[in-house]
Short mmCIF file of C-alpha atoms in Angstrom, two decimals:
data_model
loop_
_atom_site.label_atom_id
_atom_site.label_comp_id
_atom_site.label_asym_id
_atom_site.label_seq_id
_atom_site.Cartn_x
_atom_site.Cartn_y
_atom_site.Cartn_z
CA UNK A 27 23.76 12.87 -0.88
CA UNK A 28 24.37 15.44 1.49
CA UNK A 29 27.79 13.88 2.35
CA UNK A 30 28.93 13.87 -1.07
CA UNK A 31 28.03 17.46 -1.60
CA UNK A 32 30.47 18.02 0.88
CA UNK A 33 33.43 16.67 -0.75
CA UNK A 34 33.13 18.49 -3.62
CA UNK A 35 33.49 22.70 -4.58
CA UNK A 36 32.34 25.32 -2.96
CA UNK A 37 32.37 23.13 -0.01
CA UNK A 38 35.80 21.08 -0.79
CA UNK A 39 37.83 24.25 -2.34
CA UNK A 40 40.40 21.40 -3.96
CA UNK A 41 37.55 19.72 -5.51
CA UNK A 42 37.74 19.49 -9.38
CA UNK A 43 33.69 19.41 -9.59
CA UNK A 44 30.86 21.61 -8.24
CA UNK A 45 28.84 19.81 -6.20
CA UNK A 46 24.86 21.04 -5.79
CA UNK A 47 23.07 19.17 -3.08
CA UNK A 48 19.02 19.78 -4.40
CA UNK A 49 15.92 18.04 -1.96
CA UNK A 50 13.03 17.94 -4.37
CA UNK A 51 10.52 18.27 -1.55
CA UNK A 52 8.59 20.89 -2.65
CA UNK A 53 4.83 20.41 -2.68
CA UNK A 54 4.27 22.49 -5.77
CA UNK A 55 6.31 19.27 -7.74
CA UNK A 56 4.52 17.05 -5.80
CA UNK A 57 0.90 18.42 -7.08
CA UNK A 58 2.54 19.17 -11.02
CA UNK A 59 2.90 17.85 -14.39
CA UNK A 60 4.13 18.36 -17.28
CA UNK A 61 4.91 22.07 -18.32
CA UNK A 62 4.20 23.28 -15.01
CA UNK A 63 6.24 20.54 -13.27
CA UNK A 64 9.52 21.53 -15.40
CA UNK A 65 8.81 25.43 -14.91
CA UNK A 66 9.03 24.63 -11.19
CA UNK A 67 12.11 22.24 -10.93
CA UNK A 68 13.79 24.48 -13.69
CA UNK A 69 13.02 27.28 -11.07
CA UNK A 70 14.66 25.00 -7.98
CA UNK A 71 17.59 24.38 -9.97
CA UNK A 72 18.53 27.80 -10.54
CA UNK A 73 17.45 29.13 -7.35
CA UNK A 74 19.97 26.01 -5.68
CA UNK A 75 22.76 27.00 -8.03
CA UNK A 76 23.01 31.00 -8.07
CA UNK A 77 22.18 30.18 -3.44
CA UNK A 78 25.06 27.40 -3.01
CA UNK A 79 27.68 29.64 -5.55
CA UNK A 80 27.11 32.74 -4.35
CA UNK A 81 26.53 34.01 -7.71
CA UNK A 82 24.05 37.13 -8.93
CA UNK A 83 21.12 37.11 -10.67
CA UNK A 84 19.41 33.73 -9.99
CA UNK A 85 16.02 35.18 -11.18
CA UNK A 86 16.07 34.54 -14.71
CA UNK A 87 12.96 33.12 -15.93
CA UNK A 88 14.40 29.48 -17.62
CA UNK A 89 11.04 27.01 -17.82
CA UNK A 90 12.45 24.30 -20.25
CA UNK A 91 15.10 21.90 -20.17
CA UNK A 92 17.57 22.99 -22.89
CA UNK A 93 17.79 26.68 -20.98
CA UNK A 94 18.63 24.69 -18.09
CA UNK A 95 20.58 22.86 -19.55
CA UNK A 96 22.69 25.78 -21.41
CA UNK A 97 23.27 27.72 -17.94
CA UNK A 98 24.53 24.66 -15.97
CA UNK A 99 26.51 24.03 -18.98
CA UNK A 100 27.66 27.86 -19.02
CA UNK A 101 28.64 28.04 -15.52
CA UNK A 102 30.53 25.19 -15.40
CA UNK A 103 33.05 26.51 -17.90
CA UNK A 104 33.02 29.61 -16.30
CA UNK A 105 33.75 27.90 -13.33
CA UNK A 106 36.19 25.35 -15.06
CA UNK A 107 34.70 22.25 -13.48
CA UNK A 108 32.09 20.08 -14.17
CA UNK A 109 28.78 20.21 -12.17
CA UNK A 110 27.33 17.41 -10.50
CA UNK A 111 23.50 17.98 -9.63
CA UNK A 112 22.55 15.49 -6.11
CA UNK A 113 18.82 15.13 -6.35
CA UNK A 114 17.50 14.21 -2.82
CA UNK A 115 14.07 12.31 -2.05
CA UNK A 116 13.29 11.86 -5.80
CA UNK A 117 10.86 9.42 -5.32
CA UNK A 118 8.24 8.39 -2.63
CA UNK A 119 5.46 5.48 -3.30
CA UNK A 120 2.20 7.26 -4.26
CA UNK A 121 3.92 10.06 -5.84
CA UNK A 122 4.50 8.37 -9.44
CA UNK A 123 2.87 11.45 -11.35
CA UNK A 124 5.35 13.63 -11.59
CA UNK A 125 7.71 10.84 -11.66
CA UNK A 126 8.29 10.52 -15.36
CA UNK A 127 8.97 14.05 -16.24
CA UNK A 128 11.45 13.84 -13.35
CA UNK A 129 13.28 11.08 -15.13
CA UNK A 130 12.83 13.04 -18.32
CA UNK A 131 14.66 15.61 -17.30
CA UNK A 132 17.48 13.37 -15.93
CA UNK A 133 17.81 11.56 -18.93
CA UNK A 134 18.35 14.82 -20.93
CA UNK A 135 19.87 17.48 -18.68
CA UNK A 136 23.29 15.40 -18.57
CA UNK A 137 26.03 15.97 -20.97
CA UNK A 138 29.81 15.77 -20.56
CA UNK A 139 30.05 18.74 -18.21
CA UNK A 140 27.04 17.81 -16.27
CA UNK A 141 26.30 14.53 -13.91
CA UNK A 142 22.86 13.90 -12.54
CA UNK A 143 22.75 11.54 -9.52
CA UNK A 144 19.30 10.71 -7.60
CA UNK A 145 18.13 8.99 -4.27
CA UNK A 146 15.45 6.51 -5.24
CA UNK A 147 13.74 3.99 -3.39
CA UNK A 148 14.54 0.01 -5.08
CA UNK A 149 11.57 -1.35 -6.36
CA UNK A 150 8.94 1.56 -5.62
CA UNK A 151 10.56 4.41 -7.99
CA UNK A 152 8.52 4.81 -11.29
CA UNK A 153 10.63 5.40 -14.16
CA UNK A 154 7.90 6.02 -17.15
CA UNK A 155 8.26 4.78 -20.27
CA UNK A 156 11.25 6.53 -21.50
CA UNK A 157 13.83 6.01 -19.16
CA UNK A 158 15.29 2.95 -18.58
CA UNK A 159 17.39 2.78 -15.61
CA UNK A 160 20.48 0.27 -16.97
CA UNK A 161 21.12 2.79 -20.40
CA UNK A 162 20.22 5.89 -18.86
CA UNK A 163 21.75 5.35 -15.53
CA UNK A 164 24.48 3.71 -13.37
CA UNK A 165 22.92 2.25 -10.34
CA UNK A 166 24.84 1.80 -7.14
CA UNK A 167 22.92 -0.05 -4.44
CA UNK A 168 23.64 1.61 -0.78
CA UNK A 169 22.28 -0.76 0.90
CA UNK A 170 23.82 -2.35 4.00
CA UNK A 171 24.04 -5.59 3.92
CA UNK A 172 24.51 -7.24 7.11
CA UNK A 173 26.29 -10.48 5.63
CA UNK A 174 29.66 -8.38 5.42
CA UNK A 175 32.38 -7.70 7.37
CA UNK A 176 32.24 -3.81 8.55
CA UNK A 177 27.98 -4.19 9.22
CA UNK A 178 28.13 -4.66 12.89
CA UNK A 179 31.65 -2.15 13.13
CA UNK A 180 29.26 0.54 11.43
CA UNK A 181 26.02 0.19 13.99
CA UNK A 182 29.25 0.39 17.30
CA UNK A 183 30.30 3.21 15.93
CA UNK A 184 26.95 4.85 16.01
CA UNK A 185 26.27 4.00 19.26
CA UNK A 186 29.74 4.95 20.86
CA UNK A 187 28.75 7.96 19.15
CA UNK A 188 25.09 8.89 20.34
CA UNK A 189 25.41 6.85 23.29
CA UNK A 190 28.99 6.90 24.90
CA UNK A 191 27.20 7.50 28.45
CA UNK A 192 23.75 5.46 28.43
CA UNK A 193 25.32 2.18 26.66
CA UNK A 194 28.88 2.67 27.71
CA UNK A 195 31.09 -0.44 27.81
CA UNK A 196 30.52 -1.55 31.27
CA UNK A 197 27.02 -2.27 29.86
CA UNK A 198 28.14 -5.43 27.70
CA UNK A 199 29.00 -8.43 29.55
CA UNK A 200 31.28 -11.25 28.22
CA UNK A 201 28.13 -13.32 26.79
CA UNK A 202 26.74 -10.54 24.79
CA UNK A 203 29.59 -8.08 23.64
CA UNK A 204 28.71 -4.87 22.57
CA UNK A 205 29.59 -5.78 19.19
CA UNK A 206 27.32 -8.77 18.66
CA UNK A 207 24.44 -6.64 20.66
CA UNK A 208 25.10 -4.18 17.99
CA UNK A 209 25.01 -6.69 14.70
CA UNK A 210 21.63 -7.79 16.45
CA UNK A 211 20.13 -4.74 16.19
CA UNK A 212 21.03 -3.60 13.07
CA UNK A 213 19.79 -6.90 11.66
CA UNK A 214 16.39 -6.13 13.79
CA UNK A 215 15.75 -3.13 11.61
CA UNK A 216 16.78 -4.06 8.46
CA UNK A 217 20.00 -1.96 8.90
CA UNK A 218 17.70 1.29 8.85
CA UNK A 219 19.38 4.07 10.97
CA UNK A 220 16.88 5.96 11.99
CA UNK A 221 15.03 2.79 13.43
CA UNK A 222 18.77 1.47 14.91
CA UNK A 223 19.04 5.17 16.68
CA UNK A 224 14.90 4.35 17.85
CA UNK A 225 15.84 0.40 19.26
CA UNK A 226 18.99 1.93 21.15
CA UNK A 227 16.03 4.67 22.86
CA UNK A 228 14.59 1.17 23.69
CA UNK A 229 17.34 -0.50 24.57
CA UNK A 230 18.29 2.49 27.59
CA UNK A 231 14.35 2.18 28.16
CA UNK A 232 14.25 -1.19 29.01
CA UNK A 233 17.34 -1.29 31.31
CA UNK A 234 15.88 1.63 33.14
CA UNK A 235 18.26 1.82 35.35
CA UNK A 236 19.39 -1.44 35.39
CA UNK A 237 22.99 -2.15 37.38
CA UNK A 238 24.02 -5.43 35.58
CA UNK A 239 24.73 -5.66 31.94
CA UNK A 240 22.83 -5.65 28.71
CA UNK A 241 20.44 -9.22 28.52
CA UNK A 242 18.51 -11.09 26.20
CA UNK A 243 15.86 -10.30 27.85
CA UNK A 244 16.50 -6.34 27.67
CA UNK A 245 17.19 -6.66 24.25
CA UNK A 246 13.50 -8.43 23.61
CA UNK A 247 11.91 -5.69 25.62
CA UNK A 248 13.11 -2.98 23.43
CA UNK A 249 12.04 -4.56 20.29
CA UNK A 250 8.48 -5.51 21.34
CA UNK A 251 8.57 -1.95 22.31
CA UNK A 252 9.90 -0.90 18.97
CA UNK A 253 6.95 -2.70 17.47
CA UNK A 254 4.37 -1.43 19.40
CA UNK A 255 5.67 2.49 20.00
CA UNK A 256 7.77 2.79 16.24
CA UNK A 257 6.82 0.30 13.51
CA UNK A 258 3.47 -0.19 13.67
CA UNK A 259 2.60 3.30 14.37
CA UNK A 260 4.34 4.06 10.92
CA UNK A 261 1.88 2.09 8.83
CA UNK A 262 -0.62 4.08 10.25
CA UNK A 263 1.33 7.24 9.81
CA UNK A 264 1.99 6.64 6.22
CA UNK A 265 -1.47 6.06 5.05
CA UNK A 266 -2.65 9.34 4.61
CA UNK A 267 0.77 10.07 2.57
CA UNK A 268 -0.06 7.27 -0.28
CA UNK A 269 -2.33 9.26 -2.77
CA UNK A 270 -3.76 6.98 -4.74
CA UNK A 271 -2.52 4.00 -3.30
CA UNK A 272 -4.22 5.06 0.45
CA UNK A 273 -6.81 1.62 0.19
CA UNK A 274 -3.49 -0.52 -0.08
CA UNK A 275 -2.56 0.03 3.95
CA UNK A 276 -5.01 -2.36 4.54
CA UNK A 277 -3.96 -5.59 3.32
CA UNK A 278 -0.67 -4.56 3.63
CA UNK A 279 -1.27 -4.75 7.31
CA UNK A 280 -3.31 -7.89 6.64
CA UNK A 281 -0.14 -9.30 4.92
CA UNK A 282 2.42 -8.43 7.85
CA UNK A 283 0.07 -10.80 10.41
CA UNK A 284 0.17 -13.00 7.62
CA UNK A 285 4.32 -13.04 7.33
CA UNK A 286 4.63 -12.33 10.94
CA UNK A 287 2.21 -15.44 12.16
CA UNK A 288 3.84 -18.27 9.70
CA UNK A 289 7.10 -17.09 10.59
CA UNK A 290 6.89 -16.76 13.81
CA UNK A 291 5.24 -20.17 14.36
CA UNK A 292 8.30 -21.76 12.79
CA UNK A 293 11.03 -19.83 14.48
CA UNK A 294 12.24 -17.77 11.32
CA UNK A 295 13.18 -14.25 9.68
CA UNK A 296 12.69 -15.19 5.97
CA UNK A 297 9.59 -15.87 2.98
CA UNK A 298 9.74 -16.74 0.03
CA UNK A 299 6.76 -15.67 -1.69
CA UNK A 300 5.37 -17.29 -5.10
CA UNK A 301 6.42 -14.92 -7.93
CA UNK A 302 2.58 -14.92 -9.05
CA UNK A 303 1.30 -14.10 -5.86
CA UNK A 304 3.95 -11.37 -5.37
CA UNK A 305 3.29 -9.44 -8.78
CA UNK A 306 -0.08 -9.41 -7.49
CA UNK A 307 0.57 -8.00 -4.35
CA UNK A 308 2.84 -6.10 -5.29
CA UNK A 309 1.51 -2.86 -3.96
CA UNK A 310 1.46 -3.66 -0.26
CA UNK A 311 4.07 -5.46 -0.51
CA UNK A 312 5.83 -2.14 -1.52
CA UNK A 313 4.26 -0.59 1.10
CA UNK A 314 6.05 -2.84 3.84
CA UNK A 315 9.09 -2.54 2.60
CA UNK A 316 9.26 1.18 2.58
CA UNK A 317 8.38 1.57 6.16
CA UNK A 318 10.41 -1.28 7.39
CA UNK A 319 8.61 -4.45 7.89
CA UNK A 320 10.85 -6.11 5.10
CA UNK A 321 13.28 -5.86 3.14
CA UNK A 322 14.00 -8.00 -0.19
CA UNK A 323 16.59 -10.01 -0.66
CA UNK A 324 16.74 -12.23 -3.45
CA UNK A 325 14.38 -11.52 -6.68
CA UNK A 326 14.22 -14.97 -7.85
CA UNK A 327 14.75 -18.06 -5.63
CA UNK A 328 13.37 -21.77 -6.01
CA UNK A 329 10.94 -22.89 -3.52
CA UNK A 330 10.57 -26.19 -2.31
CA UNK A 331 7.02 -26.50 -3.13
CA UNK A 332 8.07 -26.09 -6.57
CA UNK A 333 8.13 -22.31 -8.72
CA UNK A 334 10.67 -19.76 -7.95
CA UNK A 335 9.40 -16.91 -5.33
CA UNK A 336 10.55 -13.79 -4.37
CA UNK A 337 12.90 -13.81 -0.56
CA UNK A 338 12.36 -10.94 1.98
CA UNK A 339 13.96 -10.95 5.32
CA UNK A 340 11.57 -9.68 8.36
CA UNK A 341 11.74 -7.20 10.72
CA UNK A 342 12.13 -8.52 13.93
CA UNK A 343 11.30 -6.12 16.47
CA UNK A 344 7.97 -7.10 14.62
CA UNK A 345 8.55 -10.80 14.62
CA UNK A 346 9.95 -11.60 18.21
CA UNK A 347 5.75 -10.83 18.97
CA UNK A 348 4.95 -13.66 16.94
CA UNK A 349 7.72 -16.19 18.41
CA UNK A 350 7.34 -18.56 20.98
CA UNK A 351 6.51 -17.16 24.30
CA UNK A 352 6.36 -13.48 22.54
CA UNK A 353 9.96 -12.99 23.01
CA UNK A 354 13.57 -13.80 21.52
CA UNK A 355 15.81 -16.42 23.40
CA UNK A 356 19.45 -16.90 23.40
CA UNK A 357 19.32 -20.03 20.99
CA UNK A 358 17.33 -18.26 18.30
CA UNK A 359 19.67 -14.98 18.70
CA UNK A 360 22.28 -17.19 18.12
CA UNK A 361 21.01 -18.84 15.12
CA UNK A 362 20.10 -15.75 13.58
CA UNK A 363 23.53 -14.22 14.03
CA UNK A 364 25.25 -17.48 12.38
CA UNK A 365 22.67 -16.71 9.69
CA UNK A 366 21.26 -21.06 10.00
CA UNK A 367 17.66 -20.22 8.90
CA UNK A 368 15.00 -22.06 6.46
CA UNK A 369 12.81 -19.35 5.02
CA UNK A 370 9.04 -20.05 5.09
CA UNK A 371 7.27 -20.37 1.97
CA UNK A 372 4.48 -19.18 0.34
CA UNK A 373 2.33 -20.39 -2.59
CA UNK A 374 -0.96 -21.08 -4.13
CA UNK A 375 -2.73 -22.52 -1.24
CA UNK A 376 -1.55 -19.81 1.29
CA UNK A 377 -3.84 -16.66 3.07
CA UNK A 378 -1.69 -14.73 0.81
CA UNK A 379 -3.33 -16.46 -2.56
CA UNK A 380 -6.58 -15.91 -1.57
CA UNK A 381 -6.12 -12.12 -0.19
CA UNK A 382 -7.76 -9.60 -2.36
CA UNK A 383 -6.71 -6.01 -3.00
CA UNK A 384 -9.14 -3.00 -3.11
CA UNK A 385 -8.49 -0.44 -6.18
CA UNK A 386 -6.58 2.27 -6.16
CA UNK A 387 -8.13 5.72 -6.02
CA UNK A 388 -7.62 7.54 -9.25
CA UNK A 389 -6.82 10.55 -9.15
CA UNK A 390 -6.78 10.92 -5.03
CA UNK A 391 -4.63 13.55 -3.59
CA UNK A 392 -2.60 12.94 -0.29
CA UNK A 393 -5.11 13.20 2.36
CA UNK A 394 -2.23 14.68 4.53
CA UNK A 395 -2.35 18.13 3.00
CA UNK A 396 -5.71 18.33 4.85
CA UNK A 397 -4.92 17.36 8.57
CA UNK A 398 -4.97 19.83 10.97
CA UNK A 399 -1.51 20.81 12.78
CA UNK A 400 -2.68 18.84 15.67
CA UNK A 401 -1.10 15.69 14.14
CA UNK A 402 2.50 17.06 14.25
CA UNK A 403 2.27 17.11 18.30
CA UNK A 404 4.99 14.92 19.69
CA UNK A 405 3.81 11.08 19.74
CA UNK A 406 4.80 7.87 19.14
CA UNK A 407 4.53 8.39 15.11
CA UNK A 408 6.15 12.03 15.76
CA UNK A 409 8.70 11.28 18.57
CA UNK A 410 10.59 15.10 17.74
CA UNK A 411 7.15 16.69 16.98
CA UNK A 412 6.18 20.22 17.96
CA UNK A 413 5.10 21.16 21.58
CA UNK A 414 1.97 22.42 22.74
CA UNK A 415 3.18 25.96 22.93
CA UNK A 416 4.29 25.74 19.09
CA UNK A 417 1.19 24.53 17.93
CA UNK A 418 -0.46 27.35 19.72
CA UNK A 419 1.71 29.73 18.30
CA UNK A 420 0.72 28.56 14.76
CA UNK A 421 -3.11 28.23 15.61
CA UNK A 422 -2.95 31.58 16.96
CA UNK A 423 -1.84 32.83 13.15
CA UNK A 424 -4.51 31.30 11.22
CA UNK A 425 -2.37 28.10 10.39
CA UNK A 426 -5.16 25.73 10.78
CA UNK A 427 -3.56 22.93 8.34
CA UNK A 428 -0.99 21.18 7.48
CA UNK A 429 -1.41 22.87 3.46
CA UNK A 430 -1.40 25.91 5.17
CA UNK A 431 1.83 24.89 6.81
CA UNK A 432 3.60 23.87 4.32
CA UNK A 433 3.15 26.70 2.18
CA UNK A 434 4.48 29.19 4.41
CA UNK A 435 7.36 30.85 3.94
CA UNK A 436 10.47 30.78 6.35
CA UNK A 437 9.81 35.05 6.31
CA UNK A 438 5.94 33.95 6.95
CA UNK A 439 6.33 32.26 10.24
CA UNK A 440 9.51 34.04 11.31
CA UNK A 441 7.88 37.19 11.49
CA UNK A 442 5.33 35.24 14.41
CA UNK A 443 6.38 36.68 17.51
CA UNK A 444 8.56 33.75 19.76
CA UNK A 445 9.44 32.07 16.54
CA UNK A 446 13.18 32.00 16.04
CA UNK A 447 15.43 29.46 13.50
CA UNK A 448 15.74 26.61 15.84
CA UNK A 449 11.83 26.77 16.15
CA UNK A 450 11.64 27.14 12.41
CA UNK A 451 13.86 24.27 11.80
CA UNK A 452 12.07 22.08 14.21
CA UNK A 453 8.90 22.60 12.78
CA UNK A 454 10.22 22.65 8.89
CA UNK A 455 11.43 18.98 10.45
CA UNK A 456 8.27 17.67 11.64
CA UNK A 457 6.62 18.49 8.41
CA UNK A 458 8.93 17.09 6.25
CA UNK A 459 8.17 13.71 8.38
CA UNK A 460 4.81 14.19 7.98
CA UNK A 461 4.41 14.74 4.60
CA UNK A 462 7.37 12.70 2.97
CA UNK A 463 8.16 9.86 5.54
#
C-alpha cells in the first residue's frame, strides 16, 4: 500500500491520480460502531487528505458518508485527477465489529472519480451482510507463491540487501547455493518477510562465527530456533489481541501438535483436512494461519480416504521439531525443493474430529488494552521493543498501561524530557506490534 502511494501525486508529480495512503489503526475504530465509527473514519479521511495535500482547512466537521463522499469528489476536480483512497490494516481476526460499517463505507464512498483499495487478510476479513467481495470489489491476491519462477530471486535480493556482509557469497558453497538456501527459507516461512528477515537473524546465529560455508545443519539450527524464539512465542503474543475469540488460542495450539506430530512422523509439509472438520474448526484454524503456522493452499481437494478436504502447507521452522531426529536432512530438503510430497490427511476418525472448541466470549474487549508497559520490553515476542530506560521514562509520567499508551498524543510524550522522534517512532512501533500484530 505504502509503495503504491508512492507512485502516484503528490508523491509522483507526473501521476494522473492522487494517491492517499490511510492506516486505519486507530483504537477509537477499533472500540466503535455504527454512527460513531463513521464520525471517526470520516474524521481520518479528511484529516489524511487536507495532511498529505497540503491543503487548508481540514477541520470541517463531515460525520456521514455522502459529505465524504462530496469533498473527495470536490477535490478531485479541483485537482483534475481522480483520487485513490489505500486503506492499510483493514482487518485483523477478532476485530469483526466494526468490520461491516467499514465495508459499508467502501461499497458506497466509490464513484467514477474515486477508487477504494484495502489490505485484508484471505479468509479472516468479515465482510457483513451487504458487501459481497466479487460485485463490490476486484480482488488481487499478493500472495507469493513459491511454485513460480522469480520466488527464490525475490528472498536473494533481500538478503544481498540486509545482509551483504553477514551472508556474503563466500558463505554458499557449491552444494547449497545461495539461491536454493534462499528458496528454502522463504518456503520455511510461508514466504512471510518479516519471518524470512527473523530465519536470516538465525541463520548468522547459528554459524556464529563459523569459517566454512552455510550447512544443512546450520540451516536446521536456525529454524528450530525460529520455532522456539519467533513462532511459538507469537501464539502466545497474539492471544490477548483476539477479543472475543481469546478462548480459541488454545486448541489452536492443540491443533498445531496435532498437524505438526502426523506430519512430522511421515516426513511431510502438507494436510488435507476434511471439509466438515475444517468449517468446524474454523476459528483456530484462522488463528494459525494468521501468525504463520500455515498457510492454505487449495480450498477444495479430494482425499484419499474419500470427501474433499481443505490443503494447507506447514511451517517448517515448526515442523523440522517434529521430523526424524528433530532436524531437516539433505534428502528431505531436497524433496521439498522439487516439491515430491504426499500431504497427510485428515478425517473423521482423527484427534482433530474429536477436538472440541470452547465459546467465544461475547462481547470481550482485547485484553491488551490493559497490560502494563512492561510487556513492550525487548523479548523474544518484541525483538525491537523499548529499553529499560524508555519504559522508565514512561512510568515516570503516569503511563502505567498500554490504553494509556496508546492514547497519547505524539505532543503528549514529546513534551517528556529525553523523548525525541526516533524515540517516539520506536515506541509508536512497538505498540503498533503489540496491539495489531
Amino acid at each position: 500500500m505504502i509503495e503504491a502511494s508512492r507512485g502516484l501525486y503528490p508523491r509522483d508529480n507526473s501521476s494522473g491520480a492522487i494517491g492517499i495512503y490511510i492506516s486505519l489503526r486507530h483504537l477509537g475504530l477499533l472500540q466503535s460502531e455504527g454512527s460513531k465509527y463513521i464520525e471517526l473514519f470520516c474524521n481520518l479521511v479528511v484529516s489524511e487528505l487536507y495532511s498529505q495535500l497540503d491543503l487548508q482547512g481540514g477541520e470541517t466537521d463531515i460525520d456521514s458518508v455522502p459529505e465524504l463522499q462530496q469533498l473527495i469528489t470536490q477535490i478531485a476536480v479541483d485537482n483534475g485527477k481522480r483520487i485513490v483512497l489505500l486503506f492499510d490494516d483493514a482487518a485483523h481476526i477478532g476485530r469483526e465489529a466494526s468490520l461491516s460499517d467499514f465495508f459499508d463505507v467502501f461499497r458506497t464512498l466509490s464513484n467514477n472519480l474515486i477508487s477504494c483499495k484495502a489490505s485484508i487478510y484471505p479468509g479472516v476479513t468479515k465482510f457483513g451482510v451487504r458487501f459481497d467481495v466479487y460485485n463490490d470489489a476486484t480482488v488481487v491476491d499478493v500472495n507469493r507463491s513459491e511454485t513460480a519462477d522469480d520466488f527464490p530471486h525475490l528472498f536473494q535480493e533481500i538478503l544481498d540487501r540486509r545482509f551483504s556482509e553477514s551472508l556474503r557469497d563466500e558463505k554458499f558453497g557449491r552444494h547449497l547455493p545461495k539461491i536454493t538456501v534462499c528458496k528454502l527459507l522463504g518456503m520455511a516461512v510461508l514466504g512471510n518477510m518479516r519471518s524470512f528477515i527473523y530465519s536470516c537473524n538465525e541463520l548468522i546465529t547459528s554459524l556464529n562465527g563459523h569459517e566454512g560455508v552455510v550447512s544443512i545443519s546450520h540451516i536446521s539450527r536456525a529454524f528450530k530456533q525460529l520455532s522456539n524464539n519467533y513462532f511459538w512465542p507469537l501464539l502466545e503474543e497474539v492471544e490477548p489481541k483476539l477479543g472475543v475469540y481469546q478462548p480459541m488460542v488454545d486448541p489452536a495450539n492443540q491443533i498445531a501438535h496435532i498437524l505438526l506430530e502426523k506430519a512430522g512422523e511421515k516426513g511431510e509439509r502438507s494436510a488435507i483436512i476434511l471439509r466438515e472438520i475444517g468449517q468446524r474448526l474454523n476459528k483456530p484454524l484462522e488463528i494459525l494461519e494468521y501468525v504463520g503456522f500455515i498457510a492454505r493452499k487449495e480450498v477444495s481437494r479430494a482425499m484419499k480416504s474419500r470427501g474433499r478436504g481443505t490443503r494447507y502447507i506447514l511451517n517448517l521452522c515448526n515442523l523440522t521439531e517434529y521430523l526424524d531426529q528433530t532436524r531437516i536432512n539433505s534428502i528431505i530438503t531436497d524433496k521439498f525443493l522439487q516439491f515430491h510430497e504426499e500431504s497427510v490427511e485428515f478425517h473423521r476418525g482423527s484427534d482433530l474430529y474429536k477436538l472440541e472448541l470452547p465459546e467465544p466470549l461475547e462481547g470481550h474487549d482485547l485484553d491488551i488494552l490493559d497490560k502494563p508497559i512492561t510487556i513492550l520490553r525487548k523479548s523474544n515476542a518484541y525483538p525491537y521493543g523499548l529499553t529499560e530506560y524508555m519504559l522508565s521514562l514512561l512510568a515516570g509520567h503516569n503511563f502505567d498501561d498500554l490504553e494509556a499508551l496508546v492514547n497519547a498524543s505524539d505532543e503528549d510524550l514529546l513534551a517528556i524530557e529525553n523523548i525525541g522522534p526516533q524515540i517516539l517512532k520506536r515506541i509508536r512501533s512497538t505498540v503498533n506490534q503489540a496491539i495489531w500484530m
